[in-house]
Amino acid sequence: MVRSLFRTMHDTELETVAKPDRRWHRLGLQRFSAVEMLIVLVLLFVATPFLEEIRNGELIEAVLMSLFFLSAVLAVGGRRRTLLITILLALPSLAAKWLNHLQPRTFSPVIFLACAAVFLVFIIVQILRFVLRTKHVNAEVLCASISVYLMFGMAWAMVYRLVACLNPAAFAYNATVMSNQSMTGFGSFYFSFVTLSTLGYGDITPATPIARMLVVMEAMTGTLYVAVLIARLVALYSAPVPADRPNQSHQERR
């Protein structure tokens, strides 16, 4: 009886110790970070047009961008290898962002834009893998899907700004609406999401073959993403839950 009691206490202690480890190793998109990352993304997008008009707006934008990078690292860093790769991609982007903010005349934004675009592509691929491999639709999956769409727009905005930095004549602006404008700040976000949603107002038009190719690719990406991925999510949501997996399905929906 004493041996049985000791074994029970020992198993309880092991179970108590193991729970934090499992939670730590499962830190990331599957449990915690999809909602938080979406909140930071929405906050960044909503604040961007106002930050250009206020004092220290660039500093606030750099802080919000850093928060987004941190939330993205937590969102996909559930495995040690993926976490290491994500950190290695995030650090150059953050360093270039702050160096460009502190010394804008010395450090060109080209480095930050290139590094940030690569980082965003990696994050998008990782989150898409999670969304496509899931078997049930819950809040985490929906937030991850929305985040991917927003990050598509952000990544293309970085690419447009990069192209405009390398070739200022890559985009033409309507003289009666946007005179003396450039593809920087909120202008790049605006043009990217107008293109992603295939609205095409015509106030900004691509003027070089590379810019036109990028615009066509983004429009196709936005259309295919909405058509294919949303259809898959609807199919998963309407699919019946297997009768032999009620407990696991309940845990996945938490």
Coordinates of N, CA and C in Angstrom, one line a residue:
M1 N 0.8 -1.2 0.0 CA 0.0 0.0 0.0 C 0.9 1.3 0.0
V2 N 2.0 1.2 0.8 CA 2.9 2.3 0.8 C 3.5 2.5 -0.5
R3 N 3.9 1.4 -1.1 CA 4.5 1.5 -2.5 C 3.6 2.1 -3.5
S4 N 2.3 1.6 -3.4 CA 1.3 2.2 -4.3 C 1.1 3.7 -4.1
L5 N 1.0 4.1 -2.8 CA 0.9 5.5 -2.5 C 2.1 6.3 -3.0
F6 N 3.3 5.8 -2.9 CA 4.5 6.5 -3.3 C 4.5 6.6 -4.8
R7 N 4.1 5.6 -5.5 CA 4.0 5.6 -7.0 C 3.0 6.6 -7.5
T8 N 1.9 6.7 -6.8 CA 0.9 7.7 -7.2 C 1.4 9.1 -7.0
M9 N 2.0 9.4 -5.9 CA 2.6 10.7 -5.6 C 3.7 11.0 -6.6
H10 N 4.5 10.0 -7.0 CA 5.6 10.2 -8.0 C 5.0 10.6 -9.3
D11 N 4.0 9.8 -9.7 CA 3.3 10.1 -11.0 C 2.7 11.5 -11.1
T12 N 2.1 11.9 -9.9 CA 1.5 13.2 -9.9 C 2.5 14.3 -10.0
E13 N 3.7 14.1 -9.4 CA 4.8 15.1 -9.5 C 5.3 15.2 -10.9
L14 N 5.5 14.0 -11.6 CA 5.9 14.0 -13.0 C 4.9 14.7 -13.9
E15 N 3.6 14.4 -13.6 CA 2.6 15.1 -14.5 C 2.6 16.6 -14.3
T16 N 2.8 17.0 -13.0 CA 2.8 18.5 -12.7 C 4.0 19.1 -13.4
V17 N 5.2 18.5 -13.4 CA 6.3 19.0 -14.0 C 6.2 19.0 -15.5
A18 N 5.6 18.0 -16.1 CA 5.5 17.8 -17.5 C 4.6 18.8 -18.2
K19 N 3.5 19.3 -17.4 CA 2.6 20.2 -18.0 C 3.2 21.5 -18.5
P20 N 4.0 22.2 -17.7 CA 4.6 23.4 -18.1 C 5.5 23.2 -19.3
D21 N 6.2 22.0 -19.4 CA 7.1 21.7 -20.5 C 6.3 21.6 -21.8
R22 N 5.2 20.9 -21.7 CA 4.4 20.7 -22.9 C 3.8 22.1 -23.4
R23 N 3.4 22.9 -22.4 CA 2.9 24.2 -22.8 C 4.0 25.0 -23.4
W24 N 5.2 24.9 -22.8 CA 6.3 25.7 -23.4 C 6.6 25.3 -24.8
H25 N 6.7 24.0 -25.0 CA 7.0 23.5 -26.4 C 5.9 23.8 -27.4
R26 N 4.7 24.0 -26.9 CA 3.6 24.3 -27.8 C 3.3 25.8 -27.9
L27 N 4.2 26.6 -27.3 CA 4.0 28.0 -27.5 C 4.1 28.3 -29.0
G28 N 3.2 29.1 -29.5 CA 3.2 29.4 -30.9 C 1.8 29.5 -31.4
L29 N 1.7 29.3 -32.7 CA 0.4 29.5 -33.4 C -0.7 28.6 -32.9
Q30 N -0.3 27.4 -32.6 CA -1.4 26.4 -32.3 C -2.2 26.8 -31.0
R31 N -1.6 27.5 -30.1 CA -2.3 27.8 -28.8 C -2.5 29.3 -28.6
F32 N -1.4 30.1 -28.7 CA -1.5 31.4 -28.1 C -1.5 32.6 -29.1
S33 N -0.7 32.5 -30.1 CA -0.3 33.8 -30.7 C -1.1 34.3 -31.9
A34 N -1.9 33.5 -32.5 CA -2.6 33.9 -33.7 C -3.5 35.1 -33.4
V35 N -4.2 35.1 -32.3 CA -5.1 36.2 -32.0 C -4.3 37.5 -31.7
E36 N -3.2 37.3 -30.9 CA -2.4 38.5 -30.5 C -1.7 39.1 -31.7
M37 N -1.3 38.2 -32.7 CA -0.6 38.7 -33.9 C -1.6 39.5 -34.7
L38 N -2.8 39.0 -34.8 CA -3.9 39.7 -35.6 C -4.2 41.1 -35.0
I39 N -4.2 41.1 -33.7 CA -4.5 42.4 -33.0 C -3.4 43.4 -33.3
V40 N -2.1 43.0 -33.2 CA -1.0 43.9 -33.5 C -1.1 44.3 -35.0
L41 N -1.4 43.4 -35.9 CA -1.5 43.8 -37.3 C -2.6 44.8 -37.5
V42 N -3.7 44.6 -37.0 CA -4.8 45.6 -37.2 C -4.4 46.9 -36.5
L43 N -3.8 46.9 -35.4 CA -3.4 48.2 -34.8 C -2.4 48.9 -35.6
L44 N -1.5 48.2 -36.2 CA -0.5 48.8 -37.1 C -1.1 49.4 -38.3
F45 N -2.0 48.7 -38.9 CA -2.7 49.2 -40.1 C -3.5 50.4 -39.8
V46 N -4.3 50.4 -38.7 CA -5.2 51.5 -38.4 C -4.4 52.7 -38.0
A47 N -3.2 52.5 -37.3 CA -2.4 53.7 -36.9 C -1.6 54.3 -38.0
T48 N -1.2 53.5 -39.0 CA -0.3 54.0 -40.0 C -0.6 55.3 -40.6
P49 N -1.9 55.6 -41.1 CA -2.2 56.9 -41.7 C -2.1 58.0 -40.8
F50 N -2.3 57.8 -39.5 CA -2.3 58.9 -38.6 C -0.9 59.2 -38.1
L51 N 0.0 58.2 -38.1 CA 1.4 58.4 -37.6 C 2.2 59.4 -38.5
E52 N 1.8 59.5 -39.8 CA 2.5 60.4 -40.6 C 2.2 61.9 -40.3
E53 N 1.1 62.1 -39.6 CA 0.7 63.5 -39.3 C 1.1 64.0 -37.9
I54 N 1.6 63.1 -37.1 CA 1.9 63.5 -35.7 C 3.4 63.5 -35.4
R55 N 3.7 64.2 -34.4 CA 5.1 64.3 -34.0 C 5.5 62.9 -33.4
N56 N 6.8 62.5 -33.7 CA 7.3 61.2 -33.3 C 6.5 60.0 -33.9
G57 N 5.8 60.3 -35.0 CA 5.1 59.2 -35.6 C 5.9 58.1 -36.1
E58 N 7.1 58.4 -36.6 CA 8.0 57.4 -37.1 C 8.5 56.5 -35.9
L59 N 8.7 57.0 -34.8 CA 9.1 56.2 -33.6 C 8.0 55.3 -33.2
I60 N 6.8 55.8 -33.2 CA 5.6 54.9 -32.8 C 5.5 53.8 -33.9
E61 N 5.7 54.1 -35.1 CA 5.6 53.1 -36.2 C 6.6 52.1 -36.0
A62 N 7.8 52.5 -35.7 CA 8.9 51.5 -35.4 C 8.6 50.6 -34.3
V63 N 8.0 51.1 -33.2 CA 7.7 50.3 -32.0 C 6.6 49.3 -32.4
L64 N 5.6 49.8 -33.2 CA 4.5 48.9 -33.6 C 5.0 47.8 -34.5
M65 N 5.9 48.1 -35.4 CA 6.5 47.2 -36.3 C 7.3 46.1 -35.5
S66 N 8.1 46.6 -34.5 CA 8.8 45.7 -33.6 C 7.9 44.7 -32.9
L67 N 6.8 45.2 -32.4 CA 5.8 44.4 -31.7 C 5.2 43.3 -32.7
F68 N 5.0 43.7 -33.9 CA 4.5 42.8 -34.9 C 5.5 41.7 -35.1
F69 N 6.8 42.0 -35.3 CA 7.8 41.1 -35.5 C 7.9 40.1 -34.4
L70 N 7.8 40.6 -33.1 CA 7.8 39.8 -32.0 C 6.7 38.8 -31.9
S71 N 5.5 39.3 -32.2 CA 4.3 38.5 -32.2 C 4.4 37.4 -33.3
A72 N 5.0 37.8 -34.4 CA 5.1 36.8 -35.5 C 6.1 35.7 -35.1
V73 N 7.2 36.0 -34.5 CA 8.1 35.0 -34.0 C 7.4 34.1 -33.0
L74 N 6.6 34.6 -32.1 CA 5.9 33.7 -31.2 C 4.9 32.9 -31.9
A75 N 4.3 33.4 -33.0 CA 3.2 32.7 -33.6 C 3.7 31.5 -34.4
V76 N 4.9 31.5 -34.9 CA 5.4 30.3 -35.6 C 6.5 29.6 -34.9
G77 N 6.9 30.0 -33.8 CA 8.1 29.4 -33.1 C 7.7 28.3 -32.2
G78 N 6.8 27.4 -32.6 CA 6.5 26.3 -31.8 C 7.5 25.2 -31.7
R79 N 8.4 25.1 -32.8 CA 9.4 24.2 -32.8 C 10.8 24.9 -32.7
R80 N 11.7 24.2 -32.1 CA 13.0 24.9 -31.9 C 13.7 25.3 -33.2
R81 N 13.7 24.5 -34.2 CA 14.3 24.8 -35.5 C 13.6 26.0 -36.1
T82 N 12.3 25.9 -36.2 CA 11.6 27.0 -36.8 C 11.8 28.3 -36.0
L83 N 11.8 28.2 -34.7 CA 12.0 29.4 -33.9 C 13.4 30.0 -34.2
L84 N 14.4 29.2 -34.3 CA 15.7 29.7 -34.6 C 15.8 30.4 -36.0
I85 N 15.2 29.8 -37.0 CA 15.2 30.4 -38.3 C 14.4 31.7 -38.3
T86 N 13.3 31.7 -37.6 CA 12.5 33.0 -37.5 C 13.2 34.1 -36.8
I87 N 13.9 33.8 -35.7 CA 14.7 34.8 -35.0 C 15.8 35.3 -35.9
L88 N 16.5 34.4 -36.6 CA 17.6 34.8 -37.5 C 17.1 35.7 -38.7
L89 N 15.8 35.5 -39.1 CA 15.3 36.4 -40.1 C 14.7 37.7 -39.5
A90 N 14.3 37.7 -38.3 CA 13.7 38.9 -37.7 C 14.8 39.9 -37.2
L91 N 15.9 39.4 -36.7 CA 16.9 40.3 -36.2 C 17.4 41.3 -37.2
P92 N 17.8 40.8 -38.4 CA 18.3 41.8 -39.4 C 17.3 42.9 -39.8
S93 N 16.0 42.4 -39.8 CA 14.9 43.4 -40.2 C 14.8 44.4 -39.1
L94 N 14.7 44.0 -37.8 CA 14.6 44.9 -36.7 C 15.8 45.9 -36.6
A95 N 17.0 45.3 -36.8 CA 18.2 46.1 -36.7 C 18.2 47.2 -37.8
A96 N 17.8 46.8 -39.0 CA 17.8 47.7 -40.1 C 16.7 48.8 -39.9
K97 N 15.6 48.4 -39.4 CA 14.5 49.3 -39.1 C 14.9 50.4 -38.1
W98 N 15.5 50.0 -37.0 CA 15.9 51.0 -36.0 C 17.1 51.8 -36.5
L99 N 18.0 51.2 -37.2 CA 19.2 52.0 -37.7 C 18.7 53.0 -38.7
N100 N 17.7 52.6 -39.5 CA 17.2 53.6 -40.5 C 16.4 54.7 -39.8
H101 N 15.7 54.4 -38.7 CA 15.0 55.4 -37.9 C 15.9 56.3 -37.2
L102 N 17.0 55.8 -36.6 CA 17.9 56.6 -35.8 C 18.9 57.4 -36.7
Q103 N 19.3 56.8 -37.8 CA 20.2 57.4 -38.8 C 19.7 57.4 -40.2
P104 N 18.7 58.1 -40.5 CA 18.0 58.0 -41.8 C 19.0 58.4 -43.0
R105 N 19.9 59.3 -42.7 CA 20.8 59.8 -43.8 C 21.9 58.8 -44.0
T106 N 22.2 57.9 -43.0 CA 23.3 57.0 -43.2 C 22.9 55.7 -43.7
F107 N 21.7 55.1 -43.2 CA 21.3 53.8 -43.5 C 20.1 53.9 -44.4
S108 N 20.2 53.3 -45.6 CA 19.1 53.3 -46.5 C 18.0 52.4 -46.1
P109 N 16.7 52.7 -46.4 CA 15.6 51.8 -46.1 C 15.6 50.5 -47.0
V110 N 16.5 50.4 -48.0 CA 16.4 49.3 -48.9 C 16.7 48.0 -48.1
I111 N 17.7 48.0 -47.2 CA 18.0 46.8 -46.4 C 16.9 46.3 -45.6
F112 N 16.2 47.3 -44.9 CA 15.1 46.9 -44.1 C 13.9 46.3 -45.0
L113 N 13.6 47.0 -46.1 CA 12.6 46.5 -46.9 C 12.8 45.1 -47.5
A114 N 14.1 44.9 -47.9 CA 14.4 43.5 -48.4 C 14.3 42.5 -47.3
C115 N 14.9 42.7 -46.2 CA 14.8 41.8 -45.1 C 13.4 41.6 -44.6
A116 N 12.6 42.6 -44.5 CA 11.3 42.5 -44.0 C 10.4 41.7 -45.0
A117 N 10.6 41.9 -46.2 CA 9.9 41.1 -47.2 C 10.2 39.6 -47.1
V118 N 11.4 39.3 -46.9 CA 11.8 37.9 -46.8 C 11.2 37.3 -45.5
F119 N 11.3 38.1 -44.4 CA 10.7 37.6 -43.2 C 9.2 37.4 -43.3
L120 N 8.5 38.3 -43.9 CA 7.1 38.1 -44.1 C 6.7 36.9 -44.9
V121 N 7.5 36.7 -46.0 CA 7.2 35.5 -46.8 C 7.4 34.2 -46.0
F122 N 8.4 34.2 -45.2 CA 8.6 33.0 -44.3 C 7.5 32.8 -43.3
I123 N 7.0 33.9 -42.7 CA 5.9 33.8 -41.7 C 4.6 33.4 -42.5
I124 N 4.4 33.9 -43.6 CA 3.2 33.5 -44.4 C 3.2 32.0 -44.7
V125 N 4.3 31.5 -45.1 CA 4.4 30.1 -45.5 C 4.2 29.2 -44.3
Q126 N 4.7 29.6 -43.1 CA 4.5 28.8 -41.9 C 3.1 28.8 -41.5
I127 N 2.4 30.0 -41.5 CA 1.1 30.0 -41.0 C 0.1 29.3 -42.0
L128 N 0.4 29.4 -43.3 CA -0.4 28.7 -44.3 C -0.3 27.2 -44.1
R129 N 0.9 26.7 -43.8 CA 1.0 25.3 -43.5 C 0.2 24.9 -42.3
F130 N 0.1 25.7 -41.3 CA -0.7 25.4 -40.1 C -2.2 25.4 -40.5
V131 N -2.6 26.4 -41.3 CA -4.0 26.5 -41.7 C -4.4 25.4 -42.6
L132 N -3.6 25.0 -43.6 CA -3.9 23.9 -44.5 C -3.9 22.6 -43.9
R133 N -3.1 22.4 -42.8 CA -3.0 21.1 -42.2 C -4.1 20.9 -41.1
T134 N -4.7 21.9 -40.7 CA -5.7 21.8 -39.6 C -6.9 21.0 -40.0
K135 N -7.5 20.3 -39.1 CA -8.7 19.4 -39.4 C -10.0 20.0 -38.9
H136 N -9.9 21.1 -38.1 CA -11.1 21.7 -37.6 C -10.9 23.2 -37.6
V137 N -12.0 24.0 -37.8 CA -11.9 25.4 -37.8 C -12.3 25.9 -36.4
N138 N -11.4 26.8 -35.8 CA -11.7 27.4 -34.6 C -11.2 28.8 -34.6
A139 N -11.2 29.5 -33.5 CA -10.8 30.9 -33.5 C -9.3 31.1 -34.0
E140 N -8.5 30.2 -33.6 CA -7.0 30.3 -33.9 C -6.9 30.2 -35.5
V141 N -7.6 29.3 -36.1 CA -7.5 29.1 -37.5 C -8.0 30.3 -38.2
L142 N -9.2 30.9 -37.8 CA -9.7 32.1 -38.4 C -8.8 33.3 -38.3
C143 N -8.3 33.5 -37.1 CA -7.3 34.6 -36.9 C -6.1 34.4 -37.8
A144 N -5.6 33.2 -37.9 CA -4.4 32.9 -38.7 C -4.7 33.2 -40.2
S145 N -5.9 32.8 -40.6 CA -6.2 33.1 -42.0 C -6.3 34.5 -42.3
I146 N -7.0 35.3 -41.4 CA -7.1 36.8 -41.6 C -5.7 37.4 -41.6
S147 N -4.8 36.9 -40.7 CA -3.5 37.5 -40.6 C -2.7 37.2 -41.9
V148 N -2.9 36.1 -42.5 CA -2.2 35.8 -43.7 C -2.6 36.8 -44.8
Y149 N -3.8 37.1 -44.9 CA -4.3 38.1 -45.9 C -3.7 39.4 -45.6
L150 N -3.7 39.9 -44.4 CA -3.1 41.2 -44.1 C -1.6 41.2 -44.3
M151 N -0.9 40.1 -44.0 CA 0.5 40.0 -44.3 C 0.8 40.0 -45.8
F152 N -0.1 39.4 -46.6 CA 0.1 39.5 -48.0 C 0.2 41.0 -48.4
G153 N -0.8 41.8 -48.0 CA -0.7 43.2 -48.3 C 0.5 43.9 -47.8
M154 N 0.9 43.6 -46.5 CA 2.1 44.2 -46.0 C 3.4 43.8 -46.8
A155 N 3.5 42.5 -47.1 CA 4.7 42.1 -47.9 C 4.8 42.8 -49.2
W156 N 3.6 42.9 -49.9 CA 3.7 43.5 -51.2 C 4.0 45.0 -51.1
A157 N 3.5 45.6 -50.0 CA 3.8 47.0 -49.7 C 5.3 47.2 -49.6
M158 N 6.0 46.3 -48.9 CA 7.4 46.4 -48.7 C 8.1 46.3 -50.1
V159 N 7.6 45.4 -50.9 CA 8.2 45.2 -52.2 C 8.0 46.4 -53.1
Y160 N 6.8 47.0 -53.0 CA 6.6 48.2 -53.8 C 7.5 49.4 -53.4
R161 N 7.7 49.5 -52.1 CA 8.6 50.5 -51.6 C 10.0 50.3 -52.0
L162 N 10.4 49.0 -52.0 CA 11.7 48.6 -52.4 C 11.9 49.0 -53.9
V163 N 11.0 48.6 -54.7 CA 11.1 48.9 -56.2 C 11.1 50.5 -56.4
A164 N 10.3 51.2 -55.6 CA 10.3 52.6 -55.8 C 11.6 53.3 -55.3
C165 N 12.2 52.7 -54.3 CA 13.5 53.2 -53.9 C 14.6 53.0 -54.9
L166 N 14.5 51.8 -55.6 CA 15.5 51.5 -56.6 C 15.3 52.2 -57.9
N167 N 14.0 52.5 -58.2 CA 13.6 53.2 -59.4 C 12.4 54.1 -59.1
P168 N 12.7 55.4 -58.8 CA 11.6 56.4 -58.5 C 10.5 56.5 -59.5
A169 N 10.9 56.1 -60.8 CA 9.9 56.3 -61.9 C 9.0 55.0 -62.1
A170 N 9.1 54.1 -61.1 CA 8.4 52.8 -61.3 C 6.9 53.0 -61.2
F171 N 6.4 54.0 -60.5 CA 5.0 54.3 -60.3 C 4.7 55.7 -60.7
A172 N 3.5 55.8 -61.3 CA 3.0 57.2 -61.7 C 1.8 57.5 -60.9
Y173 N 1.7 58.8 -60.6 CA 0.7 59.3 -59.7 C -0.2 60.3 -60.4
N174 N -1.5 60.3 -60.2 CA -2.4 61.2 -60.8 C -2.1 62.6 -60.3
A175 N -1.8 63.5 -61.2 CA -1.4 64.8 -60.9 C -2.5 65.6 -60.2
T176 N -3.7 65.3 -60.5 CA -4.8 66.1 -59.9 C -5.2 65.6 -58.5
V177 N -4.7 64.4 -58.1 CA -5.1 63.8 -56.8 C -3.9 63.7 -55.9
M178 N -2.8 63.2 -56.4 CA -1.6 62.9 -55.6 C -0.3 63.5 -56.2
S179 N -0.3 64.8 -56.3 CA 0.9 65.4 -56.8 C 2.0 65.4 -55.7
N180 N 3.2 65.3 -56.2 CA 4.4 65.3 -55.4 C 4.3 64.2 -54.3
Q181 N 3.8 63.0 -54.7 CA 3.7 61.9 -53.8 C 4.8 60.8 -54.1
S182 N 5.0 59.9 -53.2 CA 6.0 58.8 -53.5 C 5.4 57.6 -52.8
M183 N 6.0 56.4 -53.1 CA 5.6 55.1 -52.6 C 6.2 54.9 -51.2
T184 N 5.8 55.7 -50.2 CA 6.4 55.5 -48.9 C 5.2 55.6 -47.9
G185 N 5.5 55.0 -46.7 CA 4.5 55.0 -45.6 C 3.2 54.4 -46.0
F186 N 2.2 55.2 -45.6 CA 0.8 54.7 -45.9 C 0.5 54.5 -47.3
G187 N 1.1 55.3 -48.2 CA 0.9 55.2 -49.6 C 1.1 53.8 -50.2
S188 N 2.2 53.2 -49.7 CA 2.5 51.8 -50.1 C 1.4 50.8 -49.6
F189 N 1.0 51.0 -48.3 CA -0.1 50.1 -47.8 C -1.4 50.3 -48.6
Y190 N -1.7 51.6 -48.9 CA -2.9 51.8 -49.6 C -2.9 51.2 -51.0
F191 N -1.8 51.4 -51.7 CA -1.8 50.8 -53.1 C -1.7 49.3 -53.0
S192 N -1.1 48.7 -52.0 CA -1.0 47.3 -51.9 C -2.4 46.7 -51.7
F193 N -3.1 47.2 -50.8 CA -4.4 46.6 -50.5 C -5.5 46.9 -51.5
V194 N -5.4 48.0 -52.2 CA -6.2 48.3 -53.3 C -6.0 47.3 -54.4
T195 N -4.7 47.0 -54.6 CA -4.4 46.0 -55.6 C -4.7 44.6 -55.2
L196 N -4.5 44.2 -53.9 CA -4.8 42.9 -53.4 C -6.3 42.6 -53.5
S197 N -7.1 43.6 -53.3 CA -8.6 43.4 -53.4 C -9.1 43.7 -54.8
T198 N -8.2 44.0 -55.7 CA -8.6 44.2 -57.1 C -9.5 45.4 -57.3
L199 N -9.4 46.4 -56.5 CA -10.2 47.6 -56.7 C -9.7 48.5 -57.8
G200 N -8.4 48.9 -57.7 CA -7.8 49.6 -58.8 C -8.5 51.0 -59.1
Y201 N -8.2 51.9 -58.2 CA -8.8 53.2 -58.3 C -8.2 54.1 -59.4
G202 N -6.9 53.8 -59.7 CA -6.3 54.5 -60.8 C -5.5 55.7 -60.4
D203 N -5.5 56.1 -59.1 CA -4.7 57.2 -58.7 C -3.2 56.9 -58.6
I204 N -2.8 55.6 -58.5 CA -1.5 55.2 -58.6 C -1.4 54.1 -59.6
T205 N -0.5 54.2 -60.6 CA -0.4 53.2 -61.7 C 1.0 52.7 -61.8
P206 N 1.3 51.5 -62.1 CA 2.7 51.0 -62.3 C 3.1 51.5 -63.7
A207 N 4.4 52.0 -63.7 CA 4.9 52.6 -65.0 C 6.0 51.8 -65.6
T208 N 6.5 50.7 -65.0 CA 7.6 49.9 -65.5 C 7.1 48.5 -65.6
P209 N 7.8 47.7 -66.5 CA 7.4 46.3 -66.6 C 7.5 45.5 -65.3
I210 N 8.5 45.8 -64.5 CA 8.6 45.1 -63.2 C 7.5 45.4 -62.2
A211 N 7.2 46.7 -62.2 CA 6.1 47.1 -61.3 C 4.8 46.6 -61.8
R212 N 4.5 46.5 -63.1 CA 3.3 46.0 -63.6 C 3.2 44.5 -63.3
M213 N 4.3 43.8 -63.4 CA 4.3 42.3 -63.1 C 4.0 42.1 -61.7
L214 N 4.5 42.9 -60.8 CA 4.3 42.7 -59.3 C 2.8 43.0 -59.0
V215 N 2.2 44.0 -59.7 CA 0.8 44.3 -59.5 C -0.1 43.2 -59.9
V216 N 0.2 42.6 -61.1 CA -0.6 41.5 -61.6 C -0.5 40.3 -60.6
M217 N 0.8 40.0 -60.2 CA 0.9 38.9 -59.3 C 0.2 39.1 -57.9
E218 N 0.2 40.3 -57.4 CA -0.5 40.5 -56.2 C -2.1 40.4 -56.4
A219 N -2.6 40.9 -57.5 CA -4.0 40.8 -57.7 C -4.4 39.3 -57.9
M220 N -3.6 38.5 -58.5 CA -3.9 37.1 -58.7 C -3.8 36.4 -57.3
T221 N -2.8 36.8 -56.5 CA -2.6 36.2 -55.2 C -3.9 36.4 -54.3
G222 N -4.3 37.7 -54.3 CA -5.5 38.0 -53.5 C -6.8 37.3 -53.9
T223 N -7.0 37.2 -55.2 CA -8.1 36.4 -55.7 C -8.1 35.0 -55.4
L224 N -6.9 34.3 -55.7 CA -6.8 32.9 -55.4 C -6.9 32.6 -53.9
Y225 N -6.3 33.5 -53.1 CA -6.3 33.2 -51.7 C -7.8 33.2 -51.1
V226 N -8.6 34.2 -51.5 CA -9.9 34.2 -51.1 C -10.7 33.1 -51.6
A227 N -10.5 32.7 -52.9 CA -11.3 31.7 -53.5 C -11.0 30.3 -53.0
V228 N -9.7 30.0 -52.8 CA -9.3 28.6 -52.5 C -9.3 28.4 -51.0
L229 N -8.7 29.3 -50.2 CA -8.5 29.0 -48.8 C -9.8 29.2 -48.0
I230 N -10.6 30.2 -48.4 CA -11.9 30.4 -47.7 C -12.8 29.3 -48.0
A231 N -12.8 28.8 -49.2 CA -13.6 27.6 -49.6 C -13.2 26.4 -48.8
R232 N -11.9 26.2 -48.5 CA -11.4 25.1 -47.7 C -11.9 25.2 -46.3
L233 N -11.8 26.4 -45.7 CA -12.2 26.7 -44.3 C -13.7 26.4 -44.2
V234 N -14.5 26.8 -45.2 CA -15.9 26.5 -45.1 C -16.2 25.0 -45.2
A235 N -15.4 24.3 -46.0 CA -15.6 22.8 -46.1 C -15.2 22.2 -44.8
L236 N -14.1 22.6 -44.1 CA -13.7 22.1 -42.8 C -14.7 22.3 -41.8
Y237 N -15.3 23.5 -41.8 CA -16.3 23.9 -40.8 C -17.5 23.0 -40.9
S238 N -17.9 22.7 -42.1 CA -19.1 22.0 -42.3 C -18.9 20.5 -42.2
A239 N -17.6 20.0 -42.2 CA -17.4 18.6 -42.1 C -17.8 18.0 -40.7
P240 N -18.3 16.8 -40.7 CA -18.7 16.2 -39.4 C -17.5 15.8 -38.6
V241 N -17.7 16.0 -37.3 CA -16.6 15.6 -36.4 C -16.6 14.1 -36.2
P242 N -15.5 13.4 -36.3 CA -15.4 11.9 -36.1 C -15.9 11.6 -34.7
A243 N -16.7 10.5 -34.7 CA -17.3 10.1 -33.4 C -16.3 9.5 -32.4
D244 N -15.1 9.0 -32.9 CA -14.1 8.4 -32.1 C -13.1 9.4 -31.6
R245 N -13.3 10.7 -31.8 CA -12.3 11.7 -31.4 C -13.0 12.9 -30.7
P246 N -14.0 12.6 -29.8 CA -14.7 13.8 -29.2 C -13.8 14.6 -28.3
N247 N -12.9 13.9 -27.5 CA -12.1 14.7 -26.6 C -11.1 15.5 -27.3
Q248 N -10.4 14.9 -28.3 CA -9.4 15.6 -29.0 C -10.0 16.8 -29.8
S249 N -11.2 16.6 -30.3 CA -11.8 17.7 -31.1 C -12.1 18.9 -30.1
H250 N -12.6 18.5 -28.9 CA -12.8 19.6 -27.9 C -11.6 20.3 -27.5
Q251 N -10.5 19.6 -27.4 CA -9.2 20.3 -27.1 C -8.7 21.2 -28.2
E252 N -8.9 20.8 -29.5 CA -8.5 21.6 -30.6 C -9.3 22.9 -30.7
R253 N -10.6 22.8 -30.3 CA -11.5 24.0 -30.4 C -11.3 25.0 -29.3
R254 N -10.5 24.6 -28.2 CA -10.2 25.5 -27.1 C -9.3 26.6 -27.6

